[in-house]
């Protein structure tokens, strides 16, 4: 049951469906029927003492067009353990989960079976979502907290990888660039007027 405020915020592309019990350790994002998986995983994790917020994200592109204050209220910059669940291609979610997050999606097709069996086959289960949250939490331990430091680390890594020729390396290179874009978009005002201006980043991501 959505509150009037939540229903209103559907028009902003994403909103907090369930607050964490206290300061959030992690956030799970989903849309459509996958929201149920996110809620189930949050309950499992909560029973184990992990405080998880759930975000309904029906339109990631629209959400990224909202003002910084609203985006931060839904996805607090301090919460870097983020997991997105999508019964479809995972492309695009890197902008929201960041460099330490996880995306559970379907990037291969052709399987034919009842929906429940397909969800199990592709890892779209509450148990797998819970596992991804724990992995994201582990990945954030000891990670640099300063945004500028993270950006510089990623830029250095990307520079060392160029030129990239092997197909598998190109895929890794693109993932690093997406992670860099996600970091920049978390604090756009800090990069205006630079070669990482968020407006330019958004234009490149939408091409």
XYZ file of N, CA, C and O in Angstrom:
828
model
N 0.833 -1.186 0.000
C 0.000 0.000 0.000
C 0.882 1.256 0.000
O 1.603 1.505 0.958
N 0.826 2.037 -1.094
C 1.615 3.261 -1.182
C 0.906 4.411 -0.479
O -0.319 4.490 -0.491
N 1.696 5.284 0.113
C 1.135 6.490 0.727
C 0.894 7.518 -0.378
O 1.451 7.408 -1.480
N 0.090 8.552 -0.107
C -0.117 9.602 -1.107
C 1.201 10.231 -1.567
O 1.371 10.534 -2.748
N 2.129 10.427 -0.632
C 3.421 11.028 -0.992
C 4.204 10.117 -1.925
O 4.836 10.572 -2.891
N 4.167 8.807 -1.669
C 4.871 7.858 -2.531
C 4.249 7.836 -3.928
O 4.969 7.818 -4.932
N 2.936 7.844 -3.984
C 2.257 7.861 -5.277
C 2.611 9.119 -6.059
O 2.790 9.078 -7.279
N 2.727 10.228 -5.350
C 3.100 11.485 -6.002
C 4.519 11.407 -6.547
O 4.812 11.924 -7.630
N 5.404 10.752 -5.805
C 6.807 10.672 -6.210
C 7.076 9.650 -7.311
O 8.196 9.578 -7.813
N 6.056 8.882 -7.683
C 6.210 7.999 -8.846
C 6.588 8.834 -10.061
O 7.392 8.425 -10.906
N 6.028 10.044 -10.139
C 6.286 10.951 -11.256
C 7.722 11.471 -11.256
O 8.152 12.106 -12.219
N 8.483 11.194 -10.195
C 9.878 11.627 -10.136
C 10.838 10.494 -10.484
O 12.049 10.635 -10.372
N 10.271 9.364 -10.902
C 11.100 8.266 -11.404
C 11.510 7.244 -10.373
O 11.821 6.102 -10.715
N 11.554 7.632 -9.112
C 11.944 6.701 -8.063
C 11.621 7.296 -6.703
O 11.592 8.518 -6.549
N 11.378 6.442 -5.728
C 11.021 6.932 -4.398
C 11.299 5.849 -3.357
O 11.446 4.659 -3.688
N 11.384 6.265 -2.109
C 11.610 5.321 -1.014
C 10.303 4.594 -0.721
O 9.312 5.210 -0.329
N 10.318 3.295 -0.927
C 9.132 2.488 -0.654
C 9.111 2.051 0.811
O 8.058 2.025 1.452
N 10.284 1.706 1.320
C 10.386 1.286 2.720
C 11.684 1.811 3.319
O 12.772 1.538 2.803
N 11.553 2.563 4.387
C 12.731 3.088 5.084
C 13.419 1.959 5.842
O 12.785 1.007 6.294
N 14.729 2.086 6.004
C 15.459 1.142 6.837
C 15.121 1.415 8.298
O 14.715 2.517 8.666
N 15.288 0.407 9.131
C 15.031 0.563 10.566
C 16.247 1.203 11.216
O 17.100 0.542 11.791
N 16.345 2.527 11.077
C 17.533 3.235 11.538
C 18.365 3.653 10.345
O 17.882 3.646 9.204
N 19.612 4.024 10.584
C 20.485 4.411 9.483
C 20.739 3.208 8.583
O 21.185 2.153 9.041
N 20.457 3.381 7.296
C 20.549 2.253 6.363
C 21.978 1.758 6.173
O 22.914 2.546 6.064
N 22.111 0.431 6.142
C 23.383 -0.192 5.780
C 23.455 -0.372 4.267
O 24.537 -0.339 3.668
N 22.296 -0.591 3.656
C 22.243 -0.873 2.219
C 20.882 -0.461 1.670
O 19.933 -0.228 2.414
N 20.825 -0.378 0.336
C 19.577 -0.047 -0.359
C 19.369 -1.045 -1.488
O 20.313 -1.382 -2.217
N 18.134 -1.513 -1.616
C 17.762 -2.388 -2.737
C 16.808 -1.615 -3.625
O 15.817 -1.058 -3.154
N 17.114 -1.567 -4.931
C 16.262 -0.891 -5.916
C 15.604 -1.913 -6.833
O 16.220 -2.920 -7.188
N 14.378 -1.646 -7.210
C 13.675 -2.547 -8.122
C 12.504 -1.806 -8.740
O 12.161 -0.694 -8.321
N 11.907 -2.438 -9.739
C 10.699 -1.877 -10.348
C 9.764 -3.023 -10.705
O 10.192 -4.165 -10.833
N 8.491 -2.713 -10.843
C 7.522 -3.736 -11.223
C 7.442 -4.883 -10.230
O 7.531 -4.700 -9.017
N 7.310 -6.093 -10.760
C 7.140 -7.267 -9.906
C 8.376 -7.565 -9.065
O 8.284 -8.241 -8.033
N 9.538 -7.047 -9.472
C 10.763 -7.304 -8.711
C 10.778 -6.574 -7.369
O 11.607 -6.871 -6.505
N 9.879 -5.606 -7.193
C 9.793 -4.907 -5.905
C 9.466 -5.911 -4.800
O 9.963 -5.802 -3.676
N 8.654 -6.903 -5.121
C 8.323 -7.935 -4.144
C 9.556 -8.694 -3.688
O 9.707 -9.016 -2.503
N 10.458 -8.979 -4.619
C 11.720 -9.653 -4.281
C 12.565 -8.778 -3.367
O 13.176 -9.257 -2.406
N 12.598 -7.488 -3.695
C 13.382 -6.549 -2.895
C 12.844 -6.491 -1.467
O 13.618 -6.495 -0.499
N 11.535 -6.448 -1.322
C 10.924 -6.392 0.000
C 11.202 -7.672 0.786
O 11.497 -7.623 1.994
N 11.111 -8.813 0.111
C 11.360 -10.092 0.783
C 12.808 -10.181 1.246
O 13.095 -10.631 2.365
N 13.742 -9.736 0.388
C 15.161 -9.757 0.751
C 15.427 -8.820 1.923
O 16.202 -9.140 2.826
N 14.772 -7.659 1.918
C 14.942 -6.698 3.010
C 14.470 -7.298 4.331
O 15.109 -7.090 5.375
N 13.391 -8.046 4.293
C 12.892 -8.694 5.519
C 13.887 -9.740 6.016
O 14.162 -9.837 7.221
N 14.427 -10.535 5.083
C 15.409 -11.558 5.454
C 16.639 -10.922 6.095
O 17.135 -11.397 7.120
N 17.116 -9.850 5.485
C 18.310 -9.183 5.992
C 18.035 -8.502 7.326
O 18.880 -8.505 8.231
N 16.853 -7.923 7.452
C 16.486 -7.249 8.697
C 16.487 -8.229 9.867
O 16.923 -7.893 10.978
N 16.006 -9.439 9.621
C 15.975 -10.452 10.678
C 17.380 -10.854 11.103
O 17.577 -11.393 12.191
N 18.366 -10.559 10.229
C 19.763 -10.876 10.545
C 20.513 -9.645 11.044
O 21.737 -9.674 11.202
N 19.770 -8.552 11.268
C 20.393 -7.352 11.807
C 20.939 -6.375 10.796
O 21.605 -5.403 11.164
N 20.676 -6.613 9.503
C 21.143 -5.699 8.450
C 20.017 -4.722 8.130
O 18.905 -5.138 7.771
N 20.291 -3.436 8.259
C 19.258 -2.414 8.031
C 19.245 -2.031 6.550
O 20.208 -1.476 6.031
N 18.140 -2.332 5.883
C 18.041 -2.147 4.428
C 16.814 -1.314 4.064
O 15.706 -1.572 4.540
N 17.015 -0.327 3.204
C 15.920 0.443 2.662
C 15.550 -0.108 1.292
O 16.397 -0.686 0.602
N 14.302 0.050 0.895
C 13.846 -0.425 -0.416
C 13.360 0.764 -1.233
O 12.560 1.572 -0.754
N 13.857 0.861 -2.451
C 13.502 1.955 -3.351
C 12.805 1.397 -4.585
O 13.314 0.471 -5.226
N 11.645 1.940 -4.890
C 10.960 1.596 -6.130
C 11.465 2.560 -7.197
O 11.392 3.778 -7.020
N 11.998 2.010 -8.295
C 12.625 2.829 -9.332
C 12.004 2.504 -10.696
O 12.604 1.835 -11.539
N 10.774 2.978 -10.943
C 10.119 2.665 -12.217
C 10.756 3.337 -13.431
O 10.619 2.852 -14.554
N 11.455 4.460 -13.213
C 12.039 5.179 -14.350
C 13.383 5.789 -13.943
O 13.455 6.952 -13.550
N 14.480 5.017 -14.040
C 15.797 5.517 -13.639
C 16.217 6.794 -14.359
O 16.813 7.691 -13.749
N 15.927 6.899 -15.650
C 16.320 8.089 -16.408
C 15.637 9.333 -15.850
O 16.272 10.386 -15.697
N 14.350 9.219 -15.553
C 13.609 10.350 -14.994
C 14.131 10.688 -13.598
O 14.255 11.868 -13.241
N 14.444 9.669 -12.822
C 14.971 9.901 -11.476
C 16.265 10.708 -11.526
O 16.472 11.621 -10.725
N 17.136 10.393 -12.468
C 18.418 11.090 -12.579
C 18.254 12.544 -13.014
O 19.203 13.329 -12.900
N 17.076 12.905 -13.493
C 16.824 14.293 -13.879
C 16.333 15.149 -12.702
O 16.204 16.362 -12.829
N 16.084 14.508 -11.563
C 15.591 15.239 -10.393
C 16.740 16.007 -9.742
O 17.914 15.754 -10.003
N 16.398 16.952 -8.871
C 17.425 17.744 -8.217
C 18.246 16.879 -7.265
O 17.804 15.817 -6.820
N 19.455 17.359 -6.971
C 20.392 16.599 -6.152
C 19.814 16.264 -4.780
O 20.001 15.144 -4.271
N 19.123 17.209 -4.163
C 18.572 16.985 -2.823
C 17.593 15.816 -2.822
O 17.611 14.977 -1.908
N 16.754 15.747 -3.858
C 15.783 14.660 -3.902
C 16.493 13.325 -4.141
O 16.199 12.324 -3.471
N 17.441 13.298 -5.085
C 18.163 12.057 -5.365
C 18.877 11.556 -4.111
O 18.876 10.359 -3.826
N 19.469 12.473 -3.373
C 20.186 12.076 -2.157
C 19.238 11.602 -1.063
O 19.619 10.788 -0.217
N 18.002 12.116 -1.059
C 17.030 11.677 -0.053
C 16.575 10.247 -0.325
O 16.199 9.514 0.596
N 16.614 9.851 -1.593
C 16.210 8.493 -1.978
C 17.390 7.532 -1.918
O 17.279 6.410 -1.400
N 18.531 7.990 -2.437
C 19.757 7.187 -2.426
C 20.844 7.988 -1.715
O 21.621 8.698 -2.359
N 20.911 7.893 -0.395
C 21.909 8.659 0.355
C 23.326 8.343 -0.121
O 23.693 7.171 -0.247
N 24.133 9.358 -0.413
C 25.507 9.129 -0.870
C 26.328 8.285 0.095
O 27.250 7.574 -0.327
N 25.991 8.356 1.384
C 26.749 7.592 2.381
C 26.474 6.097 2.310
O 27.252 5.289 2.828
N 25.379 5.711 1.658
C 25.038 4.289 1.538
C 25.536 3.783 0.187
O 24.892 3.984 -0.847
N 26.683 3.158 0.195
C 27.307 2.723 -1.056
C 27.026 1.259 -1.377
O 27.336 0.794 -2.474
N 26.464 0.531 -0.423
C 26.075 -0.857 -0.668
C 24.679 -0.833 -1.281
O 23.680 -0.687 -0.586
N 24.626 -0.929 -2.606
C 23.359 -0.823 -3.325
C 23.193 -2.005 -4.275
O 24.142 -2.421 -4.932
N 21.977 -2.496 -4.347
C 21.673 -3.617 -5.242
C 20.429 -3.265 -6.051
O 19.442 -2.772 -5.496
N 20.491 -3.499 -7.358
C 19.340 -3.279 -8.239
C 18.864 -4.629 -8.771
O 19.685 -5.488 -9.101
N 17.561 -4.800 -8.849
C 16.970 -6.047 -9.336
C 16.082 -5.719 -10.533
O 15.177 -4.897 -10.438
N 16.349 -6.374 -11.648
C 15.620 -6.079 -12.889
C 15.439 -7.363 -13.686
O 16.418 -8.021 -14.049
N 14.186 -7.741 -13.947
C 13.903 -8.919 -14.764
C 14.039 -8.527 -16.235
O 13.112 -8.664 -17.036
N 15.196 -8.019 -16.569
C 15.505 -7.549 -17.917
C 16.987 -7.225 -17.956
O 17.739 -7.602 -17.047
N 17.416 -6.532 -18.995
C 18.841 -6.230 -19.139
C 19.312 -5.325 -17.999
O 18.576 -4.464 -17.520
N 20.542 -5.547 -17.571
C 21.083 -4.797 -16.433
C 21.682 -3.452 -16.831
O 22.008 -2.644 -15.959
N 21.817 -3.225 -18.148
C 22.419 -1.972 -18.617
C 21.670 -0.771 -18.061
O 20.442 -0.735 -18.033
N 22.416 0.205 -17.616
C 21.817 1.430 -17.110
C 21.792 1.532 -15.595
O 21.814 2.631 -15.036
N 21.778 0.402 -14.919
C 21.700 0.427 -13.462
C 23.013 0.836 -12.804
O 23.021 1.244 -11.642
N 24.128 0.714 -13.519
C 25.429 1.083 -12.934
C 25.439 2.533 -12.487
O 26.134 2.899 -11.532
N 24.665 3.371 -13.170
C 24.588 4.786 -12.796
C 24.038 4.969 -11.386
O 24.325 5.970 -10.726
N 23.263 3.987 -10.924
C 22.595 4.117 -9.631
C 23.242 3.279 -8.531
O 23.243 3.690 -7.373
N 23.773 2.122 -8.883
C 24.377 1.290 -7.839
C 25.801 1.724 -7.523
O 26.323 1.430 -6.450
N 26.446 2.442 -8.459
C 27.809 2.904 -8.194
C 28.851 1.822 -8.347
O 28.567 0.703 -8.798
N 30.069 2.143 -7.938
C 31.202 1.243 -8.170
C 31.255 0.078 -7.198
O 32.001 -0.877 -7.417
N 30.490 0.122 -6.107
C 30.518 -0.958 -5.123
C 29.225 -1.769 -5.117
O 29.101 -2.724 -4.342
N 28.270 -1.384 -5.941
C 26.981 -2.041 -5.931
C 26.908 -3.268 -6.825
O 27.877 -3.647 -7.487
N 25.743 -3.890 -6.821
C 25.492 -5.102 -7.599
C 24.200 -4.946 -8.388
O 23.254 -4.290 -7.938
N 24.163 -5.553 -9.568
C 22.943 -5.567 -10.385
C 22.582 -7.005 -10.692
O 23.407 -7.766 -11.199
N 21.364 -7.381 -10.374
C 20.857 -8.715 -10.712
C 19.870 -8.535 -11.852
O 18.806 -7.928 -11.674
N 20.225 -9.011 -13.022
C 19.372 -8.835 -14.188
C 19.450 -10.018 -15.117
O 20.016 -11.066 -14.767
N 18.903 -9.856 -16.302
C 18.913 -10.911 -17.311
C 19.567 -10.358 -18.569
O 18.954 -9.571 -19.287
N 20.805 -10.748 -18.809
C 21.532 -10.262 -19.976
C 21.684 -11.337 -21.049
O 22.473 -11.202 -21.969
N 20.938 -12.410 -20.903
C 20.914 -13.449 -21.931
C 19.484 -13.962 -22.044
O 18.747 -13.983 -21.057
N 19.111 -14.382 -23.240
C 17.721 -14.762 -23.475
C 17.645 -16.101 -24.211
O 18.660 -16.647 -24.625
N 16.438 -16.612 -24.348
C 16.247 -17.855 -25.075
C 15.694 -18.970 -24.215
O 15.212 -19.976 -24.739
N 15.770 -18.833 -22.898
C 15.270 -19.879 -22.014
C 13.741 -19.884 -22.027
O 13.103 -18.842 -22.115
N 13.164 -21.088 -21.942
C 11.710 -21.214 -21.953
C 11.287 -22.140 -20.821
O 11.703 -23.299 -20.761
N 10.490 -21.605 -19.904
C 10.030 -22.372 -18.746
C 9.012 -21.517 -17.998
O 8.847 -20.335 -18.294
N 8.315 -22.101 -17.016
C 7.407 -21.298 -16.198
C 8.171 -20.149 -15.535
O 9.370 -20.271 -15.255
N 7.468 -19.052 -15.272
C 8.113 -17.859 -14.729
C 8.910 -18.142 -13.467
O 10.029 -17.649 -13.293
N 8.349 -18.952 -12.561
C 9.043 -19.247 -11.301
C 10.374 -19.933 -11.564
O 11.390 -19.616 -10.922
N 10.394 -20.857 -12.523
C 11.628 -21.573 -12.845
C 12.648 -20.636 -13.492
O 13.853 -20.726 -13.219
N 12.180 -19.728 -14.339
C 13.083 -18.778 -14.984
C 13.697 -17.823 -13.976
O 14.893 -17.502 -14.046
N 12.897 -17.368 -13.024
C 13.423 -16.473 -11.984
C 14.531 -17.174 -11.195
O 15.567 -16.578 -10.888
N 14.289 -18.447 -10.877
C 15.296 -19.222 -10.149
C 16.546 -19.393 -11.000
O 17.673 -19.239 -10.511
N 16.350 -19.677 -12.283
C 17.466 -19.893 -13.209
C 18.345 -18.653 -13.327
O 19.578 -18.749 -13.371
N 17.724 -17.477 -13.368
C 18.472 -16.228 -13.543
C 18.867 -15.561 -12.224
O 19.392 -14.451 -12.232
N 18.606 -16.228 -11.128
C 19.019 -15.671 -9.837
C 18.111 -14.604 -9.287
O 18.486 -13.857 -8.383
N 16.898 -14.512 -9.823
C 15.938 -13.506 -9.352
C 15.135 -14.081 -8.189
O 13.924 -14.343 -8.292
N 15.823 -14.284 -7.085
C 15.207 -14.818 -5.871
C 15.593 -13.931 -4.700
O 16.621 -13.238 -4.740
N 14.792 -13.950 -3.656
C 15.101 -13.121 -2.495
C 16.424 -13.548 -1.861
O 17.188 -12.706 -1.368
N 16.706 -14.857 -1.885
C 17.963 -15.354 -1.311
C 19.162 -14.802 -2.076
O 20.171 -14.414 -1.475
N 19.058 -14.746 -3.396
C 20.165 -14.233 -4.203
C 20.313 -12.725 -4.033
O 21.431 -12.192 -4.031
N 19.194 -12.023 -3.881
C 19.252 -10.577 -3.647
C 19.921 -10.310 -2.298
O 20.768 -9.427 -2.176
N 19.555 -11.091 -1.286
C 20.184 -10.954 0.031
C 21.682 -11.198 -0.059
O 22.478 -10.476 0.555
N 22.068 -12.205 -0.827
C 23.489 -12.516 -1.002
C 24.210 -11.352 -1.671
O 25.331 -10.982 -1.274
N 23.575 -10.755 -2.679
C 24.187 -9.625 -3.388
C 24.368 -8.433 -2.449
O 25.374 -7.720 -2.529
N 23.409 -8.214 -1.561
C 23.520 -7.116 -0.597
C 24.717 -7.356 0.315
O 25.507 -6.435 0.583
N 24.879 -8.577 0.786
C 26.018 -8.893 1.662
C 27.342 -8.699 0.925
O 28.327 -8.224 1.500
N 27.368 -9.064 -0.346
C 28.588 -8.877 -1.141
C 28.882 -7.397 -1.332
O 30.044 -6.972 -1.277
N 27.834 -6.612 -1.558
C 28.017 -5.164 -1.721
C 28.511 -4.541 -0.423
O 29.368 -3.651 -0.430
N 27.982 -5.011 0.701
C 28.440 -4.503 1.994
C 29.909 -4.835 2.213
O 30.683 -4.002 2.685
N 30.299 -6.052 1.838
C 31.693 -6.458 1.990
C 32.599 -5.618 1.102
O 33.728 -5.282 1.472
N 32.098 -5.252 -0.090
C 32.901 -4.476 -1.040
C 33.131 -3.050 -0.565
O 34.093 -2.394 -0.997
N 32.246 -2.552 0.296
C 32.394 -1.175 0.766
C 33.360 -1.061 1.942
O 33.799 0.034 2.284
N 33.686 -2.171 2.563
C 34.587 -2.134 3.710
C 35.985 -1.720 3.274
O 36.571 -2.321 2.376
N 36.495 -0.689 3.893
C 37.830 -0.221 3.563
C 37.903 0.588 2.285
O 38.976 0.970 1.845
N 36.747 0.874 1.671
C 36.738 1.660 0.427
C 36.905 3.134 0.756
O 36.476 3.604 1.800
N 37.538 3.905 -0.126
C 37.707 5.333 0.140
C 36.364 6.034 0.246
O 35.498 5.864 -0.609
N 36.168 6.825 1.277
C 34.889 7.495 1.490
C 34.803 8.808 0.735
O 33.726 9.307 0.439
N 35.949 9.412 0.426
C 35.949 10.713 -0.225
C 35.624 10.568 -1.706
O 36.275 9.819 -2.424
N 34.612 11.305 -2.160
C 34.163 11.197 -3.548
C 35.266 11.556 -4.526
O 35.482 10.861 -5.520
N 35.978 12.637 -4.264
C 37.045 13.062 -5.174
C 38.115 11.982 -5.296
O 38.653 11.728 -6.382
N 38.427 11.328 -4.186
C 39.433 10.259 -4.207
C 38.950 9.083 -5.043
O 39.710 8.487 -5.806
N 37.666 8.758 -4.908
C 37.102 7.663 -5.704
C 37.182 7.983 -7.194
O 37.552 7.132 -8.010
N 36.800 9.217 -7.539
C 36.816 9.629 -8.943
C 38.235 9.557 -9.503
O 38.455 9.043 -10.604
N 39.210 10.058 -8.751
C 40.581 10.046 -9.229
C 41.087 8.618 -9.395
O 41.803 8.301 -10.354
N 40.731 7.745 -8.461
C 41.139 6.340 -8.549
C 40.596 5.698 -9.817
O 41.309 4.997 -10.544
N 39.298 5.957 -10.103
C 38.681 5.387 -11.297
C 39.304 5.959 -12.562
O 39.566 5.234 -13.530
N 39.559 7.251 -12.589
C 40.136 7.879 -13.780
C 41.524 7.307 -14.053
O 41.893 7.061 -15.216
N 42.302 7.093 -13.017
C 43.636 6.517 -13.176
C 43.547 5.103 -13.732
O 44.304 4.722 -14.636
N 42.594 4.330 -13.210
C 42.415 2.955 -13.680
C 42.019 2.926 -15.147
O 42.550 2.136 -15.940
N 41.086 3.794 -15.532
C 40.629 3.849 -16.926
C 41.779 4.249 -17.845
O 41.952 3.677 -18.930
N 42.576 5.232 -17.428
C 43.697 5.700 -18.245
C 44.703 4.587 -18.476
O 45.260 4.439 -19.573
N 44.941 3.780 -17.458
C 45.906 2.679 -17.576
C 45.410 1.589 -18.517
O 46.208 0.849 -19.085
N 44.098 1.490 -18.681
C 43.523 0.438 -19.523
C 43.520 0.812 -20.999
O 43.338 -0.036 -21.859
N 43.693 2.078 -21.327
C 43.646 2.507 -22.730
C 45.033 2.356 -23.367
O 46.052 2.577 -22.724
N 45.126 2.032 -24.667
C 44.008 1.655 -25.536
C 43.518 0.239 -25.265
O 44.287 -0.624 -24.875
N 42.221 0.035 -25.474
C 41.609 -1.257 -25.223
C 41.194 -1.872 -26.552
O 40.512 -1.245 -27.347
N 41.608 -3.129 -26.768
C 41.300 -3.784 -28.041
C 40.508 -5.086 -27.846
O 39.545 -5.340 -28.559
N 40.919 -5.922 -26.897
C 40.239 -7.200 -26.702
C 38.788 -6.970 -26.287
O 38.523 -6.119 -25.441
N 37.829 -7.710 -26.869
C 36.409 -7.521 -26.552
C 36.111 -7.599 -25.056
O 35.348 -6.800 -24.519
N 36.728 -8.592 -24.362
C 36.429 -8.726 -22.939
C 36.956 -7.536 -22.143
O 36.352 -7.117 -21.150
N 38.073 -6.949 -22.584
C 38.609 -5.783 -21.899
C 37.761 -4.541 -22.171
O 37.626 -3.665 -21.328
N 37.179 -4.484 -23.376
C 36.304 -3.364 -23.695
C 35.097 -3.344 -22.755
O 34.662 -2.289 -22.308
N 34.559 -4.532 -22.457
C 33.403 -4.623 -21.566
C 33.775 -4.124 -20.168
O 33.023 -3.391 -19.533
N 34.952 -4.522 -19.688
C 35.408 -4.077 -18.373
C 35.625 -2.570 -18.374
O 35.256 -1.862 -17.434
N 36.191 -2.055 -19.472
C 36.448 -0.625 -19.616
C 35.137 0.163 -19.528
O 35.062 1.199 -18.854
N 34.102 -0.338 -20.198
C 32.804 0.335 -20.182
C 32.197 0.330 -18.782
O 31.568 1.300 -18.361
N 32.395 -0.761 -18.046
C 31.869 -0.834 -16.684
C 32.559 0.181 -15.785
O 31.921 0.827 -14.956
N 33.865 0.360 -15.970
C 34.595 1.349 -15.176
C 34.109 2.757 -15.497
O 33.943 3.597 -14.619
N 33.868 3.025 -16.777
C 33.397 4.351 -17.169
C 32.003 4.621 -16.605
O 31.697 5.743 -16.193
N 31.155 3.592 -16.591
C 29.808 3.752 -16.031
C 29.893 4.040 -14.534
O 29.139 4.850 -14.002
N 30.817 3.367 -13.867
C 30.997 3.594 -12.428
C 31.467 5.020 -12.166
O 31.029 5.680 -11.226
N 32.371 5.513 -13.019
C 32.858 6.880 -12.885
C 31.701 7.867 -13.056
O 31.549 8.818 -12.280
N 30.877 7.616 -14.073
C 29.724 8.493 -14.310
C 28.788 8.494 -13.114
O 28.255 9.531 -12.715
N 28.586 7.315 -12.510
C 27.702 7.215 -11.353
C 28.222 8.055 -10.189
O 27.463 8.720 -9.493
N 29.534 8.040 -9.999
C 30.125 8.835 -8.921
C 29.941 10.326 -9.174
O 29.581 11.086 -8.275
N 30.196 10.741 -10.399
C 30.072 12.158 -10.742
C 28.640 12.649 -10.538
O 28.403 13.729 -10.000
N 27.671 11.831 -10.928
C 26.275 12.236 -10.838
C 25.764 12.276 -9.399
O 24.715 12.840 -9.127
N 26.527 11.714 -8.472
C 26.135 11.779 -7.068
C 26.383 13.171 -6.482
O 25.781 13.543 -5.487
N 27.300 13.913 -7.076
C 27.603 15.259 -6.565
C 27.927 16.160 -7.747
O 29.057 16.599 -7.932
N 26.930 16.440 -8.600
C 27.174 17.169 -9.840
C 27.768 18.557 -9.677
O 28.583 18.983 -10.488
N 27.381 19.262 -8.624
C 27.871 20.634 -8.455
C 29.387 20.684 -8.285
O 30.025 21.687 -8.616
N 29.959 19.618 -7.775
C 31.408 19.597 -7.531
C 32.208 19.494 -8.824
O 33.410 19.747 -8.829
N 31.540 19.139 -9.939
C 32.272 18.914 -11.177
C 31.852 19.844 -12.320
O 32.328 19.694 -13.434
N 30.977 20.807 -12.040
C 30.556 21.740 -13.080
C 31.747 22.565 -13.562
O 32.562 23.024 -12.771
N 31.807 22.741 -14.884
C 32.893 23.526 -15.459
C 34.165 22.743 -15.682
O 35.156 23.276 -16.176
N 34.152 21.446 -15.340
C 35.330 20.599 -15.558
C 35.023 19.636 -16.700
O 33.928 19.626 -17.257
N 36.017 18.798 -17.035
C 35.777 17.818 -18.097
C 34.840 16.705 -17.633
O 34.458 15.839 -18.406
N 34.459 16.735 -16.331
C 33.499 15.770 -15.809
C 32.161 16.444 -15.503
O 31.408 15.984 -14.663
N 31.875 17.560 -16.174
C 30.611 18.259 -15.973
C 29.463 17.253 -16.144
O 29.394 16.542 -17.143
N 28.543 17.170 -15.158
C 27.483 16.162 -15.200
C 26.576 16.249 -16.416
O 26.057 15.239 -16.878
N 26.359 17.434 -16.949
C 25.519 17.555 -18.149
C 26.168 16.829 -19.328
O 25.508 16.136 -20.099
N 27.492 16.975 -19.446
C 28.210 16.291 -20.522
C 28.211 14.791 -20.288
O 28.084 13.992 -21.232
N 28.346 14.391 -19.020
C 28.335 12.960 -18.687
C 27.001 12.346 -19.080
O 26.941 11.278 -19.696
N 25.899 13.027 -18.745
C 24.568 12.523 -19.082
C 24.379 12.395 -20.582
O 23.825 11.419 -21.088
N 24.872 13.395 -21.338
C 24.749 13.363 -22.796
C 25.487 12.153 -23.370
O 24.983 11.464 -24.251
N 26.700 11.880 -22.863
C 27.470 10.747 -23.371
C 26.793 9.424 -23.019
O 26.774 8.488 -23.816
N 26.193 9.354 -21.843
C 25.539 8.106 -21.414
C 24.283 7.828 -22.204
O 23.886 6.689 -22.361
N 23.645 8.869 -22.716
C 22.381 8.680 -23.428
C 22.571 8.407 -24.916
O 21.625 8.128 -25.618
N 23.822 8.484 -25.383
C 24.076 8.237 -26.807
C 24.053 6.743 -27.103
O 24.416 5.952 -26.286
